[in-house]
CSV table of C-alpha atoms and ligand atoms in Angstrom, one decimal:
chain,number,residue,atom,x,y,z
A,19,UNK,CA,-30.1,-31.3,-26.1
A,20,UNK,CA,-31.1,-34.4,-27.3
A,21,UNK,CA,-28.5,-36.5,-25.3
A,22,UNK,CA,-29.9,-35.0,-22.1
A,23,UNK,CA,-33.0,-35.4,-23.3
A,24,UNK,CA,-32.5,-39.2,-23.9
A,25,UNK,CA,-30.0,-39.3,-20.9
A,26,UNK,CA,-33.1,-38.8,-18.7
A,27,UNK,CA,-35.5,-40.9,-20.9
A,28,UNK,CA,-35.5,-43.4,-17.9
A,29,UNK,CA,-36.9,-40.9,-15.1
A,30,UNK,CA,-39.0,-39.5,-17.9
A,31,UNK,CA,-40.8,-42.8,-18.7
A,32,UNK,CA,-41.2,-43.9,-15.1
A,33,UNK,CA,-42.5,-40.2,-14.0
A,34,UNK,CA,-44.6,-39.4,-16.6
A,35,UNK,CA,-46.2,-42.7,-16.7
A,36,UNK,CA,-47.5,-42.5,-14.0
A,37,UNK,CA,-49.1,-39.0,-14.1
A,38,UNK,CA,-50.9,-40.6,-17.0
A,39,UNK,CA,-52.0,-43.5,-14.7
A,40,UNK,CA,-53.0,-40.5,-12.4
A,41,UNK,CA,-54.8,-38.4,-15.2
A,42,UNK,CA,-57.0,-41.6,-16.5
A,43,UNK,CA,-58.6,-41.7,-12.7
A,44,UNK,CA,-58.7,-37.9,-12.3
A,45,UNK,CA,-61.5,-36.8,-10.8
A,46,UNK,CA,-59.9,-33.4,-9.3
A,47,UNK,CA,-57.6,-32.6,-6.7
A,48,UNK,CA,-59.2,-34.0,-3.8
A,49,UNK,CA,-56.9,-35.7,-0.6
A,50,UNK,CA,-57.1,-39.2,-2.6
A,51,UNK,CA,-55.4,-37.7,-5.3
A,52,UNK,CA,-53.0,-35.8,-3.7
A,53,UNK,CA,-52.0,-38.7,-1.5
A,54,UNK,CA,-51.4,-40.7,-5.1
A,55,UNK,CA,-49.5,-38.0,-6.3
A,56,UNK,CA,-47.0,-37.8,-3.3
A,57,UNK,CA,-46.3,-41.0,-3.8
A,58,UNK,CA,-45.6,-40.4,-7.7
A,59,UNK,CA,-43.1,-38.0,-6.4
A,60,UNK,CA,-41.5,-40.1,-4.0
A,61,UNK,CA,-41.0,-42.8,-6.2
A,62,UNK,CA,-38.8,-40.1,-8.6
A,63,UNK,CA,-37.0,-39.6,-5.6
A,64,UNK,CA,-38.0,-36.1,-4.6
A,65,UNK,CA,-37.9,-37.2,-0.6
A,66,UNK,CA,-40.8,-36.0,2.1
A,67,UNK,CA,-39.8,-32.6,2.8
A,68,UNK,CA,-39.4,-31.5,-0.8
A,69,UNK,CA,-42.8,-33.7,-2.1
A,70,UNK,CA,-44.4,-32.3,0.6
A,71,UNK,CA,-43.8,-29.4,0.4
A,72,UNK,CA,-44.8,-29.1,-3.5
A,73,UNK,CA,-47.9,-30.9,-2.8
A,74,UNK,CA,-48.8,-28.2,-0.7
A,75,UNK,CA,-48.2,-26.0,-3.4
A,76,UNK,CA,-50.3,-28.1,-6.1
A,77,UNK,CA,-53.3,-28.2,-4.0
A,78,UNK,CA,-53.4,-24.3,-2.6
A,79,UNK,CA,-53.0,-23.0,-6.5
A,80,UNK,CA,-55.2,-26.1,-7.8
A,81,UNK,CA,-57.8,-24.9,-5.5
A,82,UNK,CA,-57.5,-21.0,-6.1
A,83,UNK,CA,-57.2,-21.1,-10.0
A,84,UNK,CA,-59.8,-23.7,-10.1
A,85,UNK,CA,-57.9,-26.3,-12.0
A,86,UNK,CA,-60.4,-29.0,-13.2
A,87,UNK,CA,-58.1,-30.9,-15.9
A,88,UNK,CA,-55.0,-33.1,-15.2
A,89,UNK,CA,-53.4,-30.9,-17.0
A,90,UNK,CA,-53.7,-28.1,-15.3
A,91,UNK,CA,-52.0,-29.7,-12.4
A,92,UNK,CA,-49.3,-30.8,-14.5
A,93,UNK,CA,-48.9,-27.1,-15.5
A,94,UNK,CA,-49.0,-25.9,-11.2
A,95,UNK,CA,-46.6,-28.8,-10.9
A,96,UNK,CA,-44.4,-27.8,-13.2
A,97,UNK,CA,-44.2,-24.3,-12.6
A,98,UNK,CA,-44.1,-25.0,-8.6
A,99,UNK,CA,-41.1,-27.1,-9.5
A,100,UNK,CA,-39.2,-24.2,-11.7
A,101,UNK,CA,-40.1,-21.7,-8.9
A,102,UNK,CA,-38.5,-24.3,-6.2
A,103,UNK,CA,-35.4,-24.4,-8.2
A,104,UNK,CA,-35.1,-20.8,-8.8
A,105,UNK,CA,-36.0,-19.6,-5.7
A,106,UNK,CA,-32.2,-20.0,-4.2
A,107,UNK,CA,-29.3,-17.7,-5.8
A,108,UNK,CA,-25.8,-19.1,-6.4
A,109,UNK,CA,-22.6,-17.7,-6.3
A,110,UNK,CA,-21.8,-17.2,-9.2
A,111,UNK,CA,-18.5,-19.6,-10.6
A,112,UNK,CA,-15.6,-16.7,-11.2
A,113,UNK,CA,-12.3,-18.0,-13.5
A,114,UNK,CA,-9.3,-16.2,-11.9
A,115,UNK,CA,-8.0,-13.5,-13.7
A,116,UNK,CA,-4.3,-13.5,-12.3
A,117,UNK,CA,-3.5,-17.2,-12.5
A,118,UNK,CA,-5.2,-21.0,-13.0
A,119,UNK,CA,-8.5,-21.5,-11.7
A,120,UNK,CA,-8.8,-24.2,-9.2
A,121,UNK,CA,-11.8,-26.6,-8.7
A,122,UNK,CA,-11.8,-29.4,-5.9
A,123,UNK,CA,-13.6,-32.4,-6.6
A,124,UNK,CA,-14.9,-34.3,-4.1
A,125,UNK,CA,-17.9,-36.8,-3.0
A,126,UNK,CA,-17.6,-40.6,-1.8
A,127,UNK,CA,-15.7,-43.3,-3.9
A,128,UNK,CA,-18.3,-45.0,-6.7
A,129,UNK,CA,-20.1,-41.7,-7.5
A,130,UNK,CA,-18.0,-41.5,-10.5
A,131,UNK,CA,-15.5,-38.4,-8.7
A,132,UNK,CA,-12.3,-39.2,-11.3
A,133,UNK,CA,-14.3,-39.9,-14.8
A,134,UNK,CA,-16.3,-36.8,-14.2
A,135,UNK,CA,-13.0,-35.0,-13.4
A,136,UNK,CA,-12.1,-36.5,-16.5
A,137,UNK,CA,-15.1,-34.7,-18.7
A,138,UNK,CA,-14.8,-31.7,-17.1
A,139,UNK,CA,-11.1,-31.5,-18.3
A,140,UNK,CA,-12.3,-32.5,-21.4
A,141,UNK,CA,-15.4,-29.6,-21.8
A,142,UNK,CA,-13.0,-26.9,-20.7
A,143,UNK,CA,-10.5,-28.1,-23.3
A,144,UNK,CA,-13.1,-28.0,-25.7
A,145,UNK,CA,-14.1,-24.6,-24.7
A,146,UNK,CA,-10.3,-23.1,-25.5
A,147,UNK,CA,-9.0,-23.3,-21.9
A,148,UNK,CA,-5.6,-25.0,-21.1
A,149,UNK,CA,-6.2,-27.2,-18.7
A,150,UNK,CA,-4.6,-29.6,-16.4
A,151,UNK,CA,-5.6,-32.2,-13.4
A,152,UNK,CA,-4.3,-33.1,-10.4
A,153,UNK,CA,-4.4,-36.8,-9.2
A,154,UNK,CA,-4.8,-36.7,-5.5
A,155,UNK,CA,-7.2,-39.5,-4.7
A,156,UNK,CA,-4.1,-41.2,-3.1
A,157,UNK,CA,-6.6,-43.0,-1.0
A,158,UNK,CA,-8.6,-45.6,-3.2
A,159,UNK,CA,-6.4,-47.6,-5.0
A,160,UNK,CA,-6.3,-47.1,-8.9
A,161,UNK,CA,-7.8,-43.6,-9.0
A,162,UNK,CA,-4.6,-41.9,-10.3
A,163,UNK,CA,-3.5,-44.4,-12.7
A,164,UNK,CA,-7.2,-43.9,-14.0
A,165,UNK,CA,-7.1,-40.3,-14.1
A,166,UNK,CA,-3.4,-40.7,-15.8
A,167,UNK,CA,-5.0,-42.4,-18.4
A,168,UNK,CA,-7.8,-40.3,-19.0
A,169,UNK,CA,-5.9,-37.1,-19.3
A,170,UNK,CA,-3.5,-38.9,-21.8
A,171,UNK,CA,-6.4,-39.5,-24.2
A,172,UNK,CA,-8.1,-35.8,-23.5
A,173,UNK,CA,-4.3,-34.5,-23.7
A,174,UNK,CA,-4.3,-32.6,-20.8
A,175,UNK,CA,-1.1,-32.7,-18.6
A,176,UNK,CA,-2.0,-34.6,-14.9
A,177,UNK,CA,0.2,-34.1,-12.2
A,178,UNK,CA,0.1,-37.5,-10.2
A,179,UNK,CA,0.5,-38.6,-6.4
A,180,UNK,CA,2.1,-41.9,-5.0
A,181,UNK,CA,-0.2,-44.2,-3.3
A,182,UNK,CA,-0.9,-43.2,0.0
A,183,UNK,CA,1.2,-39.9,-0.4
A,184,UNK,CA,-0.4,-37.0,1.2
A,185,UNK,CA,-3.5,-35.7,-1.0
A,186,UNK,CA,-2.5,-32.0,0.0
A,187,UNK,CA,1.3,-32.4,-0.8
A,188,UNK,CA,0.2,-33.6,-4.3
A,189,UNK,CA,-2.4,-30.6,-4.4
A,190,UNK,CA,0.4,-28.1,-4.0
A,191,UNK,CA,2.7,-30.2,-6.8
A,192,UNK,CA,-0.3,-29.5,-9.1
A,193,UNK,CA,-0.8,-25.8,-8.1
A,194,UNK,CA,2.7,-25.3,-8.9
A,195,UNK,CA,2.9,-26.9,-12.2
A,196,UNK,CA,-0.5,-25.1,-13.1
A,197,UNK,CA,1.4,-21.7,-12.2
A,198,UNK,CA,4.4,-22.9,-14.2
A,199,UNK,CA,3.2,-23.7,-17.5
A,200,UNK,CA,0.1,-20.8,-17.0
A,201,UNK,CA,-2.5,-22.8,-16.8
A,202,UNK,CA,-6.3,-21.8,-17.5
A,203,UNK,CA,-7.9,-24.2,-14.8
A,204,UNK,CA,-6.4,-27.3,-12.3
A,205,UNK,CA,-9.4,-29.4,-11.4
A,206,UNK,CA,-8.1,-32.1,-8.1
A,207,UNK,CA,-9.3,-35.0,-8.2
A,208,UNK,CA,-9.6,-35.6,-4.4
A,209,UNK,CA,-9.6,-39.0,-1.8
A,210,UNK,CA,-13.5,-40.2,-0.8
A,211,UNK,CA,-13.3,-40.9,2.4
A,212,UNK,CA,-16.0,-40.3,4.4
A,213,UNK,CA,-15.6,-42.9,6.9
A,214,UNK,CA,-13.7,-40.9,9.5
A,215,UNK,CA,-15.4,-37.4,9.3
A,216,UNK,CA,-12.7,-34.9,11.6
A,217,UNK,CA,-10.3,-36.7,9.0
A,218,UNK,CA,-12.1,-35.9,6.0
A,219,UNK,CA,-12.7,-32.4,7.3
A,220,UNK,CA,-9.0,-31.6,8.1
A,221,UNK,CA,-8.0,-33.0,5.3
A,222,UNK,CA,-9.8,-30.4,3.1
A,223,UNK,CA,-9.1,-27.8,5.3
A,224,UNK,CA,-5.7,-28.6,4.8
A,225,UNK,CA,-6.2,-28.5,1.4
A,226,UNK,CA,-7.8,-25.1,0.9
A,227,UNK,CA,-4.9,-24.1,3.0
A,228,UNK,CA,-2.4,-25.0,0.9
A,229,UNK,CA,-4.2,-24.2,-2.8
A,230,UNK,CA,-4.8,-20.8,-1.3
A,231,UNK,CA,-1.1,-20.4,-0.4
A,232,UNK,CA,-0.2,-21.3,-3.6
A,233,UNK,CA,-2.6,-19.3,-5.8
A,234,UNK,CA,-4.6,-16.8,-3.8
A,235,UNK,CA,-8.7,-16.7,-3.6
A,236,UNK,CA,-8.8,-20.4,-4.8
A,237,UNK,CA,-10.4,-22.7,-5.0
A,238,UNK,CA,-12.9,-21.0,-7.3
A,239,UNK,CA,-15.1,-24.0,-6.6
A,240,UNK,CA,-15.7,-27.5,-4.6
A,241,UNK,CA,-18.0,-29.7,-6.6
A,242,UNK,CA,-19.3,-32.1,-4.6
A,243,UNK,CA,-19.9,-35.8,-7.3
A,244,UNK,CA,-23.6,-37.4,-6.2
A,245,UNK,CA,-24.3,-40.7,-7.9
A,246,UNK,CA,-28.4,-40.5,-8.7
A,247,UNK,CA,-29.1,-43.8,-8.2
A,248,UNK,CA,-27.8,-43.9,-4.0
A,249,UNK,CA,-31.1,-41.5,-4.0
A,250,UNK,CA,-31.7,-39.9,-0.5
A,251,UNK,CA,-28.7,-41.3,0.8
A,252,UNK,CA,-27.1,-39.0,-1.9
A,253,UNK,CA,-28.8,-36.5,0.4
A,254,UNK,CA,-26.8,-37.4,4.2
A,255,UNK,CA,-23.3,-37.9,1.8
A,256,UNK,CA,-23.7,-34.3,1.4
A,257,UNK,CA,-24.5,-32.9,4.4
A,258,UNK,CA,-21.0,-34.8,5.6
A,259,UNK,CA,-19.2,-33.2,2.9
A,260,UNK,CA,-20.9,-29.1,3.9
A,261,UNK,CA,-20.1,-30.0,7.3
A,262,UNK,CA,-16.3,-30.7,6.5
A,263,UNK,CA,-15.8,-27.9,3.6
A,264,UNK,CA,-17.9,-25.4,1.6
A,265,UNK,CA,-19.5,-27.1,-1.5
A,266,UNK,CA,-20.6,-25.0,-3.8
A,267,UNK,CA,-22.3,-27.1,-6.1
A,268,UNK,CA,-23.5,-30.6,-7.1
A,269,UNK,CA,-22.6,-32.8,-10.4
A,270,UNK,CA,-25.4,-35.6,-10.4
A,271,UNK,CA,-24.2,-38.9,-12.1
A,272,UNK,CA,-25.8,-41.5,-13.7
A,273,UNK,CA,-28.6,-40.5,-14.3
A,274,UNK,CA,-28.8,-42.1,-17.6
A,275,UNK,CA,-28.9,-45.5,-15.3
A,276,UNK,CA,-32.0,-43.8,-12.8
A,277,UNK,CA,-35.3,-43.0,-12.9
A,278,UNK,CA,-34.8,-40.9,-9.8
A,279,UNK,CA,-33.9,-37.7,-11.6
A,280,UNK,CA,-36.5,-35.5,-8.9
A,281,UNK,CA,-32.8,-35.9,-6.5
A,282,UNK,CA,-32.0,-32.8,-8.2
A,283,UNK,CA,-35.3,-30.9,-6.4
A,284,UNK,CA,-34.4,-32.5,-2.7
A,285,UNK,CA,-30.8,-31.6,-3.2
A,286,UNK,CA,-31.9,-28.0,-4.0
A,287,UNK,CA,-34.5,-27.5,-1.5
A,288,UNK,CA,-32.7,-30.0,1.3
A,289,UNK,CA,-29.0,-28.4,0.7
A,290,UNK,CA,-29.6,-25.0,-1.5
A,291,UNK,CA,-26.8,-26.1,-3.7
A,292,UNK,CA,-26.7,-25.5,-7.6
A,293,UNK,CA,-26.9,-28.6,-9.6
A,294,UNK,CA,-23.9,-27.4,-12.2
A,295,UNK,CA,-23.9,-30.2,-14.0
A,296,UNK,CA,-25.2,-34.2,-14.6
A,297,UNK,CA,-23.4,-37.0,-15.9
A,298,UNK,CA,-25.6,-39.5,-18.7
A,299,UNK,CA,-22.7,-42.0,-19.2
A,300,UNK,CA,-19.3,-43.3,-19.1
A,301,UNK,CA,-17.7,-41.7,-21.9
A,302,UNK,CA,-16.0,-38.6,-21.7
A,303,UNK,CA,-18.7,-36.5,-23.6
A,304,UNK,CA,-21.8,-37.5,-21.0
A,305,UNK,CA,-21.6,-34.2,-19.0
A,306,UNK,CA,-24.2,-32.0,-19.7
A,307,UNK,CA,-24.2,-28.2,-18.0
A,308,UNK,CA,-27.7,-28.6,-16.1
A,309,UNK,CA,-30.6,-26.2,-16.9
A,310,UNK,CA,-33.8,-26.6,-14.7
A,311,UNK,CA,-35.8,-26.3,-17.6
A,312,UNK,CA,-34.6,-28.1,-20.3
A,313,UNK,CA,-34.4,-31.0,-17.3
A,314,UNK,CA,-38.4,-30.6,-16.2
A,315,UNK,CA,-39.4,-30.6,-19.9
A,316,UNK,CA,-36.8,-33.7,-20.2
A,317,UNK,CA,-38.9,-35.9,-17.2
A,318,UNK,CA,-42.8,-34.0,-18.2
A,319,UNK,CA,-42.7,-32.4,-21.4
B,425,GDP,P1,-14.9,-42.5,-8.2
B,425,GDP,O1,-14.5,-43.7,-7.3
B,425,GDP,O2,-15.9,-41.6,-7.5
B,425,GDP,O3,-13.7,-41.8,-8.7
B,425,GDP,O4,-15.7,-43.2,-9.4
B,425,GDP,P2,-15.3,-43.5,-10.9
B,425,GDP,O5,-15.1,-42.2,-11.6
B,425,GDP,O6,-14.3,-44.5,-11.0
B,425,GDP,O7,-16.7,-44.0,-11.5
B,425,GDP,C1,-17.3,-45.2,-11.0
B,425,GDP,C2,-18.0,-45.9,-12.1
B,425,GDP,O8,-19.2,-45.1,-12.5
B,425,GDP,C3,-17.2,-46.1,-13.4
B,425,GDP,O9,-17.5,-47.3,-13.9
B,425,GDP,C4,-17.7,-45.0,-14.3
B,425,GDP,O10,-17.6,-45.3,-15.6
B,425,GDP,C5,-19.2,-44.9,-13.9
B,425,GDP,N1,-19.8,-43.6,-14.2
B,425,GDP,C6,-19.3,-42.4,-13.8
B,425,GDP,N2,-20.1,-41.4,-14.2
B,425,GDP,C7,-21.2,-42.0,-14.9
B,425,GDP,C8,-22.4,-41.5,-15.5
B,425,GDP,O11,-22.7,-40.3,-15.6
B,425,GDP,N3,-23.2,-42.5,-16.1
B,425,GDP,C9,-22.9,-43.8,-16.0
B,425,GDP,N4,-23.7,-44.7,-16.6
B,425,GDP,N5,-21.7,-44.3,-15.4
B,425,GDP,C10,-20.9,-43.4,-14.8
């Protein structure tokens, strides 16, 4: 825990420095104070709707338990954070019991879409599973050589595409191979493109299409790579991506390099998705599986 813990030190220092600035001019939780705290929460990111909407919160309980201490406001806000986060249910991530188990990556280029296919490979390695990855970013230029690389240091077999070769022709190469040597789990590594969005969107259909063909009910999952520190514009990159194919959950990166850790509340309450897990560095062990509590206690506790 302590590399998450330190992995969000910077959100942590920014956030709950100011709730102390906040606490030393507390005089209870009056509209001055609420204003002062939206803005606390806008600064970490959290977006209108979802600060807004917790503020809300803060000032109906603060007023009906009678909460006269900082404190207890940092308690309500807590909680009302937790409940925010739980208050959505996931489908749950199911490993296919007749063959590999396939999960599509996918998000812009830059949000760090082929190292954290790179970490993943190397947790679920870790874990016992055999595991290999499928280079099919085709698109930016370097992508597979770098996931090539990668793999050769985890020792994980990559199947790799030619530049410019077509990302769902690779995709079924590295179904096939996967089958073949009875793999656990495939992760793709998939091209970023968001520019054209009825490309983007046939392009994964396609894709589905052909994993599906290949090894029935998959993909198990399409995680969907958000770099923390584009904040709210993390936000509109998604909704492109659930328009074009069905994400089912988020990895957050860098968020050892932002204070903006409260994206994780506007994706959840903006998008409903399941933050699964959050990246806190370059190297291949800086994925952490996320927990909503271990992360509040890491930015207020
Ligand atoms: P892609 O274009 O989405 O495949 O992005 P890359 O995987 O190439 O990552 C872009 C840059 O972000 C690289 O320099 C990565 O090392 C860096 N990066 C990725 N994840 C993290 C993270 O969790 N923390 C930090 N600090 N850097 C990261």
């Amino acid at each position: 825990a302590n590399r998450y813990l330190s992995g969000l030190s910077k959100t942590k220092v920014s956030f709950t420095q100011k709730l102390k600035n906040l606490a030393r001019g507390f005089k209870g939780v009056d509209s001055d104070f609420l204003e002062e705290l939206m803005i606390v929460l806008l600064e970490a990111d959290l977006g209108i709707d979802t600060a807004e909407k917790l503020i809300k919160q803060v000032e109906k309980r603060s007023d009906k338990e009678k909460a006269t201490t900082m404190k207890e406001v940092n308690d309500i806000l807590f909680e009302e954070m937790q409940t925010l986060y739980n208050s959505f249910e996931d489908a749950p991530f199911i490993e296919n019991a007749d063959g590999p188990t396939v999960i599509l990556m996918v998000g812009v280029n830059g949000s760090g879409k082929t190292t954290t296919t790179a970490k993943l490979a190397n947790m679920f390695k870790e874990d016992g599973k055999s595991v290999m990855v499928t280079a099919a970013d085709t698109f930016r230029a370097g992508a597979v050589d770098q996931l090539k690389r990668w793999a050769d240091r985890i020792g994980v077999d990559c199947v790799e595409g030619r530049a410019q070769a077509d990302p769902a022709s690779v995709i079924v190469d590295g179904a096939r191979f996967a089958k073949e040597h009875n793999n656990d789990i495939m992760i793709a590594d998939t091209a970023g493109r968001l520019q054209n969005k009825v490309n983007l969107m046939n392009e994964l259909k396609k894709i589905h299409k052909v994993i599906d063909k290949e090894i029935p009910g998959q993909p198990a999952a399409v995680w969907l790579v958000i770099d923390a520190t584009t904040g709210q514009n993390g936000i509109s990159q998604a909704k492109e991506f659930m328009g074009a194919t069905n994400v089912t959950g988020v990895i957050l990166t860098k968020l050892d390099g932002s204070a903006k850790g409260g994206i994780v509340l506007a994706i959840r309450n903006m998008l409903g998705l399941p933050v699964k897990y959050v990246g806190l560095g370059e190297g291949v062990d800086d994925l952490r599986p996320f927990d909503i509590d271990t992360f509040l206690y890491g930015i207020m506790g």
